[in-house]
Every structure is written in structure tokens, then in C-alpha cells.
Amino acid sequence: MPCGGRRNWRKLLLMIWFLPWRSCEMTEQNLSKKNSAARWTKALLVVSLAINLVVAFAVVGALWRFGPPPGDRENHHPKAGPALYVAALERDVRRELFQEARRQIPKGIQSQSVGLPEVLARLRATPFDAAAFGQALEEDLSHSDQRAQALRSSLTARVAAMSAEERAAYAARIEAFSKRNTKNNK
């Protein structure tokens, strides 16, 4: 019979598998080694926990003091400019607004970077031709103006179709967005 009394066959198998060379007798020397190992393990666990807590509190403290990272889109709203008026719209209305604006823009200039390759080519040309660069830049900016004009007209039509209550709520969102995030938008 194994030391320690009667055991079922699973415990016996585990004992044979994990402790094949150990005797079942616990001497004072074996007991002190076991206690010493347990103390070191506990000490390492406490030190590890302390380091983890320090790191966690440092991260929370940094977020508390400095706020969310600047790339956080949920908390970032423009303070002024055309983006403020679009950002204050609800998401589905914003999507419809952009679709309406895209329908108004001629097919060749719907992409925002349609003139960018030409501008970059003129910048990299050797020798540099200032007149050609100016013409490419003017064309790209006129495309941007056409896209902005289409967006403005779609936004104006959308606001004109709103009821008085919807316009008041929209104005309140614009005002709230313009005041929000003053620390990050300075």
C-alpha cells in the first residue's frame, strides 16, 4: 500500500507519474526546503503584482492628466470651419449628404487626389517649371473647390428641409462641438 493510506487508482497514478523518485516520508529538511520555495514563490508573486499595479496606475494617471490620444475619433470634434457643420449631423444624415454631394460632382473629379499626382510630378520635375506647377496646383484646388461647393449646396438643401425643432437641435450640436475638446484643438 502506498504511503499515506488507501488512495484510488488515479491519485496513485498521478503520484507515480509526478513523484517517482521521492520518498513519501517528509523529513524536517524536506519540509524546510518546501517552505523556503513557497516563500520565494510568494515573494515573486507579490513583487510581480506590485509592478503590474504601478504600470496600470501610471497608464490610468496619464490618461487622466493628458486625456485620450489625439487620434481618438470619438472625442475629437472640429471647433470651427466647414467640418464642424458636417460633424454635427447624425451619422446616417452625414452619409446621405456625402452621397448627394458626390452625385453633383462631375465623374472625373470625384476623387480627392485626382490632381495630386500631377502636382507631385511637377514638384519633382528637373528643371522645376514654376508656371506648370502653378497651373497643376490651380487645377487641383479648383477641383477641391467644386467638391466643397457641392457639399455646401447639399448641406444647405438638407438644412432647409429640416423642421424648426431639428434645426434647433442641429444648432445645439454645432455649439456643443465648437466648445468641446478645447484642450486638444488649440
Coordinates of N, CA and C in Angstrom, one line a residue:
M1 N 0.8 -1.2 0.0 CA 0.0 0.0 0.0 C 0.9 1.2 0.0
P2 N 0.6 2.3 -0.8 CA 1.5 3.4 -0.9 C 1.3 4.2 0.4
C3 N 2.4 5.0 0.7 CA 2.3 5.7 2.0 C 1.2 6.8 1.9
G4 N 0.6 7.0 3.1 CA -0.5 8.0 3.2 C -1.8 7.3 3.2
G5 N -1.9 6.0 3.3 CA -3.2 5.3 3.4 C -3.7 4.9 2.0
R6 N -5.0 4.5 2.0 CA -5.6 4.0 0.8 C -5.9 5.2 -0.1
R7 N -5.6 5.0 -1.4 CA -5.9 6.0 -2.4 C -6.6 5.3 -3.6
N8 N -7.3 6.1 -4.3 CA -7.9 5.5 -5.5 C -6.8 5.4 -6.6
W9 N -7.1 4.7 -7.6 CA -6.0 4.4 -8.6 C -5.6 5.7 -9.4
R10 N -6.4 6.7 -9.5 CA -6.0 7.9 -10.2 C -4.9 8.7 -9.4
K11 N -5.2 8.8 -8.1 CA -4.2 9.5 -7.3 C -2.9 8.7 -7.3
L12 N -3.0 7.4 -7.2 CA -1.8 6.6 -7.2 C -1.0 6.8 -8.5
L13 N -1.7 6.8 -9.6 CA -1.1 7.0 -10.9 C -0.4 8.4 -11.0
L14 N -1.1 9.4 -10.5 CA -0.5 10.7 -10.5 C 0.7 10.8 -9.6
M15 N 0.6 10.1 -8.5 CA 1.8 10.1 -7.6 C 3.0 9.4 -8.2
I16 N 2.7 8.3 -8.9 CA 3.8 7.6 -9.5 C 4.4 8.4 -10.7
W17 N 3.5 9.1 -11.4 CA 4.0 9.9 -12.6 C 4.8 11.1 -12.2
F18 N 4.3 11.9 -11.2 CA 4.9 13.2 -10.8 C 6.0 13.0 -9.8
L19 N 5.9 12.0 -8.9 CA 6.9 11.9 -7.8 C 7.5 10.5 -7.8
P20 N 8.2 10.1 -8.9 CA 8.6 8.7 -9.0 C 9.8 8.5 -8.1
W21 N 10.7 9.5 -7.8 CA 11.9 9.2 -7.0 C 11.8 9.7 -5.6
R22 N 10.7 10.3 -5.2 CA 10.7 10.9 -3.9 C 10.1 9.8 -2.9
S23 N 10.6 9.9 -1.8 CA 10.0 9.0 -0.8 C 8.8 9.7 -0.2
C24 N 8.0 9.0 0.4 CA 6.7 9.6 1.0 C 7.0 10.2 2.4
E25 N 8.1 10.0 2.9 CA 8.4 10.5 4.2 C 8.8 11.9 4.1
M26 N 8.3 12.8 4.9 CA 8.7 14.2 4.9 C 9.6 14.4 6.1
T27 N 10.8 14.6 5.9 CA 11.8 14.9 6.9 C 11.7 16.4 7.2
E28 N 12.4 16.8 8.2 CA 12.4 18.2 8.5 C 13.2 19.0 7.5
Q29 N 14.2 18.4 6.9 CA 15.0 19.0 5.8 C 14.1 19.2 4.6
N30 N 13.4 18.2 4.2 CA 12.5 18.3 3.0 C 11.4 19.4 3.3
L31 N 10.9 19.4 4.5 CA 9.8 20.4 4.9 C 10.4 21.8 4.8
S32 N 11.6 22.0 5.3 CA 12.2 23.4 5.3 C 12.5 23.8 3.8
K33 N 12.9 22.9 3.0 CA 13.1 23.2 1.5 C 11.8 23.6 0.9
K34 N 10.7 22.9 1.2 CA 9.4 23.2 0.7 C 9.0 24.6 1.1
N35 N 9.1 24.9 2.4 CA 8.7 26.2 2.9 C 9.5 27.3 2.3
S36 N 10.8 27.1 2.1 CA 11.7 28.1 1.5 C 11.2 28.4 0.1
A37 N 11.0 27.3 -0.7 CA 10.5 27.5 -2.0 C 9.1 28.2 -2.1
A38 N 8.3 27.9 -1.1 CA 7.0 28.6 -1.1 C 7.1 30.1 -0.7
R39 N 8.1 30.4 0.1 CA 8.3 31.8 0.5 C 8.8 32.6 -0.7
W40 N 9.8 32.0 -1.5 CA 10.3 32.7 -2.7 C 9.2 32.9 -3.7
T41 N 8.4 31.9 -3.9 CA 7.3 32.0 -4.8 C 6.3 33.1 -4.5
K42 N 6.0 33.1 -3.2 CA 5.0 34.2 -2.7 C 5.7 35.5 -2.9
A43 N 7.0 35.6 -2.6 CA 7.6 36.9 -2.7 C 7.7 37.4 -4.2
L44 N 7.9 36.5 -5.1 CA 8.0 36.8 -6.5 C 6.6 37.2 -7.0
L45 N 5.6 36.5 -6.5 CA 4.2 36.9 -6.9 C 3.8 38.3 -6.4
V46 N 4.2 38.6 -5.2 CA 3.9 39.9 -4.6 C 4.6 41.0 -5.4
V47 N 5.9 40.8 -5.7 CA 6.7 41.8 -6.5 C 6.1 42.0 -7.9
S48 N 5.7 40.9 -8.5 CA 5.1 41.0 -9.9 C 3.8 41.7 -9.8
L49 N 3.0 41.5 -8.8 CA 1.7 42.2 -8.6 C 2.0 43.7 -8.4
A50 N 3.0 44.0 -7.6 CA 3.3 45.4 -7.4 C 3.7 46.1 -8.7
I51 N 4.5 45.5 -9.5 CA 5.0 46.1 -10.7 C 3.8 46.3 -11.7
N52 N 2.9 45.3 -11.8 CA 1.8 45.4 -12.6 C 0.9 46.5 -12.2
L53 N 0.7 46.7 -10.9 CA -0.2 47.8 -10.3 C 0.5 49.1 -10.6
V54 N 1.8 49.3 -10.5 CA 2.5 50.5 -10.8 C 2.3 50.9 -12.3
V55 N 2.4 49.9 -13.2 CA 2.2 50.2 -14.6 C 0.8 50.6 -14.9
A56 N -0.2 49.9 -14.3 CA -1.6 50.2 -14.6 C -1.9 51.5 -14.1
F57 N -1.5 51.9 -12.9 CA -1.8 53.2 -12.3 C -1.1 54.3 -13.1
A58 N 0.1 54.0 -13.7 CA 0.8 55.0 -14.5 C 0.0 55.3 -15.8
V59 N -0.5 54.3 -16.4 CA -1.3 54.4 -17.6 C -2.6 55.2 -17.3
V60 N -3.3 54.8 -16.2 CA -4.6 55.5 -15.9 C -4.3 57.0 -15.5
G61 N -3.2 57.2 -14.8 CA -2.8 58.6 -14.4 C -2.5 59.4 -15.7
A62 N -1.8 58.8 -16.6 CA -1.5 59.6 -17.9 C -2.8 59.9 -18.6
L63 N -3.7 59.0 -18.7 CA -4.9 59.2 -19.4 C -5.8 60.3 -18.7
W64 N -5.7 60.2 -17.3 CA -6.5 61.2 -16.5 C -5.9 62.6 -16.7
R65 N -4.6 62.7 -16.7 CA -4.0 64.0 -16.8 C -4.0 64.6 -18.2
F66 N -3.7 63.8 -19.2 CA -3.5 64.3 -20.6 C -4.7 64.1 -21.5
G67 N -5.6 63.3 -21.1 CA -6.8 63.0 -21.9 C -6.5 61.9 -22.9
P68 N -7.5 61.6 -23.7 CA -7.3 60.5 -24.7 C -6.3 60.9 -25.8
P69 N -5.7 59.9 -26.5 CA -4.8 60.3 -27.6 C -5.4 61.1 -28.7
P70 N -4.7 61.9 -29.4 CA -5.3 62.8 -30.4 C -5.9 62.0 -31.5
G71 N -5.6 60.8 -31.8 CA -6.2 60.1 -32.8 C -7.6 59.5 -32.5
D72 N -8.1 59.7 -31.3 CA -9.3 59.2 -30.8 C -10.5 60.0 -31.5
R73 N -11.1 59.3 -32.5 CA -12.1 60.0 -33.3 C -13.4 60.2 -32.5
E74 N -13.7 59.4 -31.5 CA -15.0 59.5 -30.8 C -15.0 60.9 -30.1
N75 N -13.9 61.3 -29.5 CA -13.9 62.5 -28.7 C -13.4 63.7 -29.4
H76 N -13.1 63.6 -30.7 CA -12.5 64.7 -31.4 C -13.5 65.3 -32.4
H77 N -13.8 66.6 -32.1 CA -14.8 67.3 -33.0 C -14.1 68.6 -33.4
P78 N -14.3 69.0 -34.6 CA -13.7 70.3 -35.0 C -14.3 71.5 -34.3
K79 N -13.5 72.5 -34.0 CA -14.1 73.7 -33.3 C -14.7 74.7 -34.3
A80 N -14.2 74.7 -35.5 CA -14.7 75.7 -36.5 C -14.4 75.2 -37.9
G81 N -14.9 75.9 -38.9 CA -14.8 75.5 -40.3 C -15.9 74.7 -40.8
P82 N -15.8 74.3 -42.1 CA -16.8 73.5 -42.7 C -17.0 72.1 -42.0
A83 N -16.0 71.5 -41.5 CA -16.1 70.2 -40.9 C -17.0 70.2 -39.7
L84 N -17.1 71.4 -39.0 CA -17.9 71.5 -37.8 C -19.4 71.2 -38.2
Y85 N -19.8 71.8 -39.3 CA -21.2 71.7 -39.7 C -21.6 70.3 -40.2
V86 N -20.6 69.6 -40.8 CA -20.9 68.3 -41.2 C -20.8 67.3 -40.0
A87 N -19.8 67.5 -39.1 CA -19.7 66.7 -37.9 C -20.9 66.7 -37.0
A88 N -21.6 67.8 -37.0 CA -22.7 68.0 -36.1 C -24.0 67.2 -36.6
L89 N -23.9 66.7 -37.8 CA -25.0 65.9 -38.4 C -24.9 64.5 -37.8
E90 N -26.1 63.8 -37.8 CA -26.1 62.4 -37.4 C -25.4 61.6 -38.5
R91 N -24.9 60.4 -38.1 CA -24.1 59.6 -39.0 C -24.8 59.3 -40.3
D92 N -26.0 58.8 -40.2 CA -26.8 58.4 -41.4 C -27.1 59.6 -42.3
V93 N -27.4 60.8 -41.7 CA -27.6 62.0 -42.4 C -26.3 62.5 -43.1
R94 N -25.2 62.3 -42.4 CA -23.9 62.7 -43.0 C -23.6 61.8 -44.2
R95 N -23.9 60.5 -44.1 CA -23.6 59.6 -45.2 C -24.5 60.0 -46.4
E96 N -25.7 60.3 -46.2 CA -26.6 60.7 -47.3 C -26.1 62.0 -47.9
L97 N -25.7 62.9 -47.1 CA -25.2 64.2 -47.5 C -24.0 64.0 -48.5
F98 N -23.1 63.2 -48.1 CA -21.9 62.9 -49.0 C -22.3 62.3 -50.3
Q99 N -23.3 61.4 -50.2 CA -23.8 60.7 -51.4 C -24.4 61.7 -52.4
E100 N -25.2 62.6 -51.8 CA -25.8 63.7 -52.6 C -24.8 64.6 -53.3
A101 N -23.8 64.9 -52.5 CA -22.7 65.8 -53.0 C -21.9 65.1 -54.1
R102 N -21.7 63.8 -53.9 CA -20.9 63.0 -55.0 C -21.7 63.0 -56.3
R103 N -23.0 62.9 -56.2 CA -23.9 62.9 -57.4 C -23.8 64.2 -58.2
Q104 N -23.5 65.3 -57.4 CA -23.4 66.6 -58.1 C -22.0 66.9 -58.7
I105 N -21.0 66.2 -58.3 CA -19.7 66.4 -58.8 C -19.5 65.6 -60.1
P106 N -18.8 66.3 -61.1 CA -18.5 65.5 -62.3 C -17.7 64.3 -62.1
K107 N -17.9 63.3 -62.8 CA -17.2 62.0 -62.6 C -15.7 62.1 -62.5
G108 N -15.1 62.9 -63.3 CA -13.6 63.0 -63.3 C -13.0 63.5 -62.1
I109 N -13.7 64.3 -61.3 CA -13.0 64.9 -60.1 C -13.6 64.4 -58.8
Q110 N -14.3 63.3 -58.8 CA -14.9 62.8 -57.5 C -13.8 62.4 -56.5
S111 N -12.7 61.9 -57.0 CA -11.6 61.5 -56.0 C -10.9 62.8 -55.5
Q112 N -10.6 62.8 -54.2 CA -9.9 64.0 -53.7 C -8.5 64.1 -54.2
S113 N -7.9 63.1 -54.6 CA -6.5 63.2 -55.1 C -6.3 63.1 -56.6
V114 N -7.4 63.6 -57.3 CA -7.3 63.5 -58.8 C -6.2 64.3 -59.3
G115 N -5.9 65.5 -58.8 CA -4.9 66.4 -59.3 C -3.5 66.2 -58.5
L116 N -3.5 65.4 -57.5 CA -2.3 65.3 -56.7 C -1.1 64.7 -57.5
P117 N -1.3 63.6 -58.2 CA -0.2 63.0 -59.0 C 0.4 64.1 -59.9
E118 N -0.4 64.9 -60.6 CA 0.1 65.9 -61.5 C 0.9 66.9 -60.7
V119 N 0.4 67.4 -59.5 CA 1.2 68.4 -58.7 C 2.5 67.8 -58.3
L120 N 2.5 66.5 -57.8 CA 3.7 65.9 -57.4 C 4.7 65.7 -58.5
A121 N 4.2 65.4 -59.7 CA 5.1 65.2 -60.8 C 5.8 66.6 -61.2
R122 N 5.0 67.7 -61.1 CA 5.5 69.0 -61.4 C 6.6 69.4 -60.3
L123 N 6.3 69.0 -59.1 CA 7.3 69.3 -58.0 C 8.6 68.6 -58.2
R124 N 8.5 67.4 -58.7 CA 9.7 66.5 -58.8 C 10.5 66.8 -60.1
A125 N 9.9 67.5 -61.0 CA 10.5 67.7 -62.4 C 11.8 68.5 -62.2
T126 N 12.8 68.1 -63.1 CA 14.0 68.8 -63.1 C 14.3 69.2 -64.6
P127 N 14.4 70.4 -64.9 CA 14.3 71.6 -64.1 C 12.9 71.9 -63.7
F128 N 12.8 72.6 -62.5 CA 11.4 73.0 -62.0 C 10.8 74.1 -62.9
D129 N 9.6 73.8 -63.3 CA 8.8 74.8 -64.1 C 7.7 75.4 -63.2
A130 N 7.9 76.6 -62.7 CA 7.0 77.2 -61.7 C 5.6 77.4 -62.3
A131 N 5.6 77.8 -63.6 CA 4.3 78.0 -64.3 C 3.5 76.7 -64.4
A132 N 4.1 75.6 -64.8 CA 3.4 74.3 -64.9 C 3.0 73.9 -63.5
F133 N 3.8 74.1 -62.5 CA 3.4 73.7 -61.1 C 2.2 74.5 -60.7
G134 N 2.3 75.8 -60.9 CA 1.1 76.7 -60.5 C -0.2 76.3 -61.2
Q135 N -0.1 75.9 -62.5 CA -1.2 75.5 -63.3 C -1.8 74.2 -62.7
A136 N -0.9 73.2 -62.4 CA -1.4 72.0 -61.8 C -2.0 72.2 -60.4
L137 N -1.4 73.1 -59.7 CA -1.9 73.4 -58.3 C -3.3 74.1 -58.4
E138 N -3.4 75.0 -59.3 CA -4.7 75.7 -59.5 C -5.8 74.8 -60.0
E139 N -5.4 73.8 -60.9 CA -6.4 72.9 -61.3 C -6.9 71.9 -60.1
D140 N -5.9 71.5 -59.3 CA -6.3 70.6 -58.2 C -7.1 71.4 -57.2
L141 N -6.8 72.7 -56.9 CA -7.5 73.5 -56.0 C -8.9 73.8 -56.5
S142 N -9.1 74.0 -57.8 CA -10.4 74.2 -58.4 C -11.3 73.0 -58.3
H143 N -10.7 71.8 -58.4 CA -11.4 70.5 -58.1 C -11.9 70.5 -56.7
S144 N -11.0 70.8 -55.8 CA -11.4 70.9 -54.4 C -12.5 71.8 -54.1
D145 N -12.4 73.0 -54.8 CA -13.5 74.0 -54.6 C -14.8 73.4 -55.1
Q146 N -14.8 72.7 -56.3 CA -16.0 72.1 -56.8 C -16.6 71.1 -55.9
R147 N -15.7 70.3 -55.2 CA -16.2 69.3 -54.3 C -16.8 70.0 -53.1
A148 N -16.2 71.1 -52.6 CA -16.7 71.8 -51.4 C -18.0 72.5 -51.7
Q149 N -18.1 73.1 -52.9 CA -19.3 73.7 -53.3 C -20.5 72.7 -53.4
A150 N -20.2 71.5 -53.9 CA -21.3 70.5 -54.0 C -21.7 70.1 -52.6
L151 N -20.7 70.0 -51.6 CA -21.1 69.7 -50.3 C -21.9 70.8 -49.6
R152 N -21.5 72.0 -49.8 CA -22.2 73.2 -49.3 C -23.6 73.2 -49.8
S153 N -23.8 73.0 -51.1 CA -25.2 73.1 -51.6 C -26.0 71.9 -51.1
S154 N -25.5 70.7 -50.9 CA -26.2 69.6 -50.3 C -26.5 69.9 -48.9
L155 N -25.6 70.5 -48.1 CA -25.9 70.8 -46.7 C -26.9 71.8 -46.6
T156 N -26.9 72.9 -47.5 CA -27.9 73.9 -47.4 C -29.3 73.3 -47.7
A157 N -29.4 72.5 -48.7 CA -30.7 71.8 -49.0 C -31.1 71.0 -47.9
R158 N -30.2 70.2 -47.3 CA -30.6 69.4 -46.1 C -31.1 70.2 -45.0
V159 N -30.4 71.3 -44.6 CA -30.9 72.1 -43.5 C -32.2 72.8 -43.8
A160 N -32.4 73.2 -45.1 CA -33.6 73.9 -45.5 C -34.8 72.9 -45.3
A161 N -34.6 71.6 -45.5 CA -35.7 70.6 -45.3 C -36.0 70.3 -43.9
M162 N -35.1 70.7 -42.9 CA -35.3 70.4 -41.5 C -36.5 71.2 -40.9
S163 N -37.1 70.7 -39.9 CA -38.2 71.4 -39.2 C -37.5 72.4 -38.2
A164 N -38.2 73.2 -37.6 CA -37.7 74.2 -36.6 C -37.0 73.5 -35.5
E165 N -37.6 72.4 -35.0 CA -37.0 71.6 -33.9 C -35.7 71.0 -34.3
E166 N -35.7 70.4 -35.5 CA -34.5 69.7 -36.0 C -33.4 70.8 -36.2
R167 N -33.7 71.9 -36.7 CA -32.7 73.0 -36.8 C -32.1 73.4 -35.5
A168 N -33.0 73.6 -34.5 CA -32.6 74.0 -33.1 C -31.7 72.9 -32.5
A169 N -32.0 71.6 -32.7 CA -31.1 70.6 -32.2 C -29.8 70.6 -33.0
Y170 N -29.8 70.8 -34.3 CA -28.6 70.9 -35.1 C -27.7 72.0 -34.6
A171 N -28.4 73.2 -34.3 CA -27.6 74.3 -33.8 C -27.0 74.0 -32.5
A172 N -27.7 73.3 -31.6 CA -27.2 73.0 -30.3 C -26.0 72.0 -30.4
R173 N -26.0 71.1 -31.4 CA -24.9 70.2 -31.6 C -23.7 70.9 -32.1
I174 N -23.9 71.9 -33.1 CA -22.8 72.7 -33.6 C -22.2 73.5 -32.5
E175 N -23.0 74.1 -31.6 CA -22.5 74.8 -30.5 C -21.7 73.9 -29.5
A176 N -22.2 72.8 -29.2 CA -21.6 71.8 -28.3 C -20.2 71.4 -28.9
F177 N -20.2 71.0 -30.2 CA -19.0 70.6 -30.9 C -17.9 71.7 -30.9
S178 N -18.4 72.9 -31.0 CA -17.4 74.0 -31.1 C -16.8 74.3 -29.7
K179 N -17.5 74.0 -28.7 CA -16.9 74.2 -27.3 C -16.2 73.0 -26.8
R180 N -16.4 71.8 -27.4 CA -15.8 70.6 -26.9 C -14.4 70.4 -27.3
N181 N -13.6 69.8 -26.5 CA -12.2 69.5 -26.9 C -11.4 70.7 -27.1
T182 N -11.6 71.7 -26.3 CA -10.8 73.0 -26.5 C -9.3 72.7 -26.1
K183 N -9.1 71.8 -25.2 CA -7.7 71.5 -24.9 C -6.9 70.8 -26.0
N184 N -7.6 69.9 -26.8 CA -6.9 69.2 -27.9 C -6.9 70.0 -29.2
N185 N -7.8 70.9 -29.4 CA -7.9 71.6 -30.6 C -7.3 73.0 -30.7
K186 N -6.5 73.4 -29.7 CA -5.9 74.7 -29.6 C -4.8 74.9 -30.7

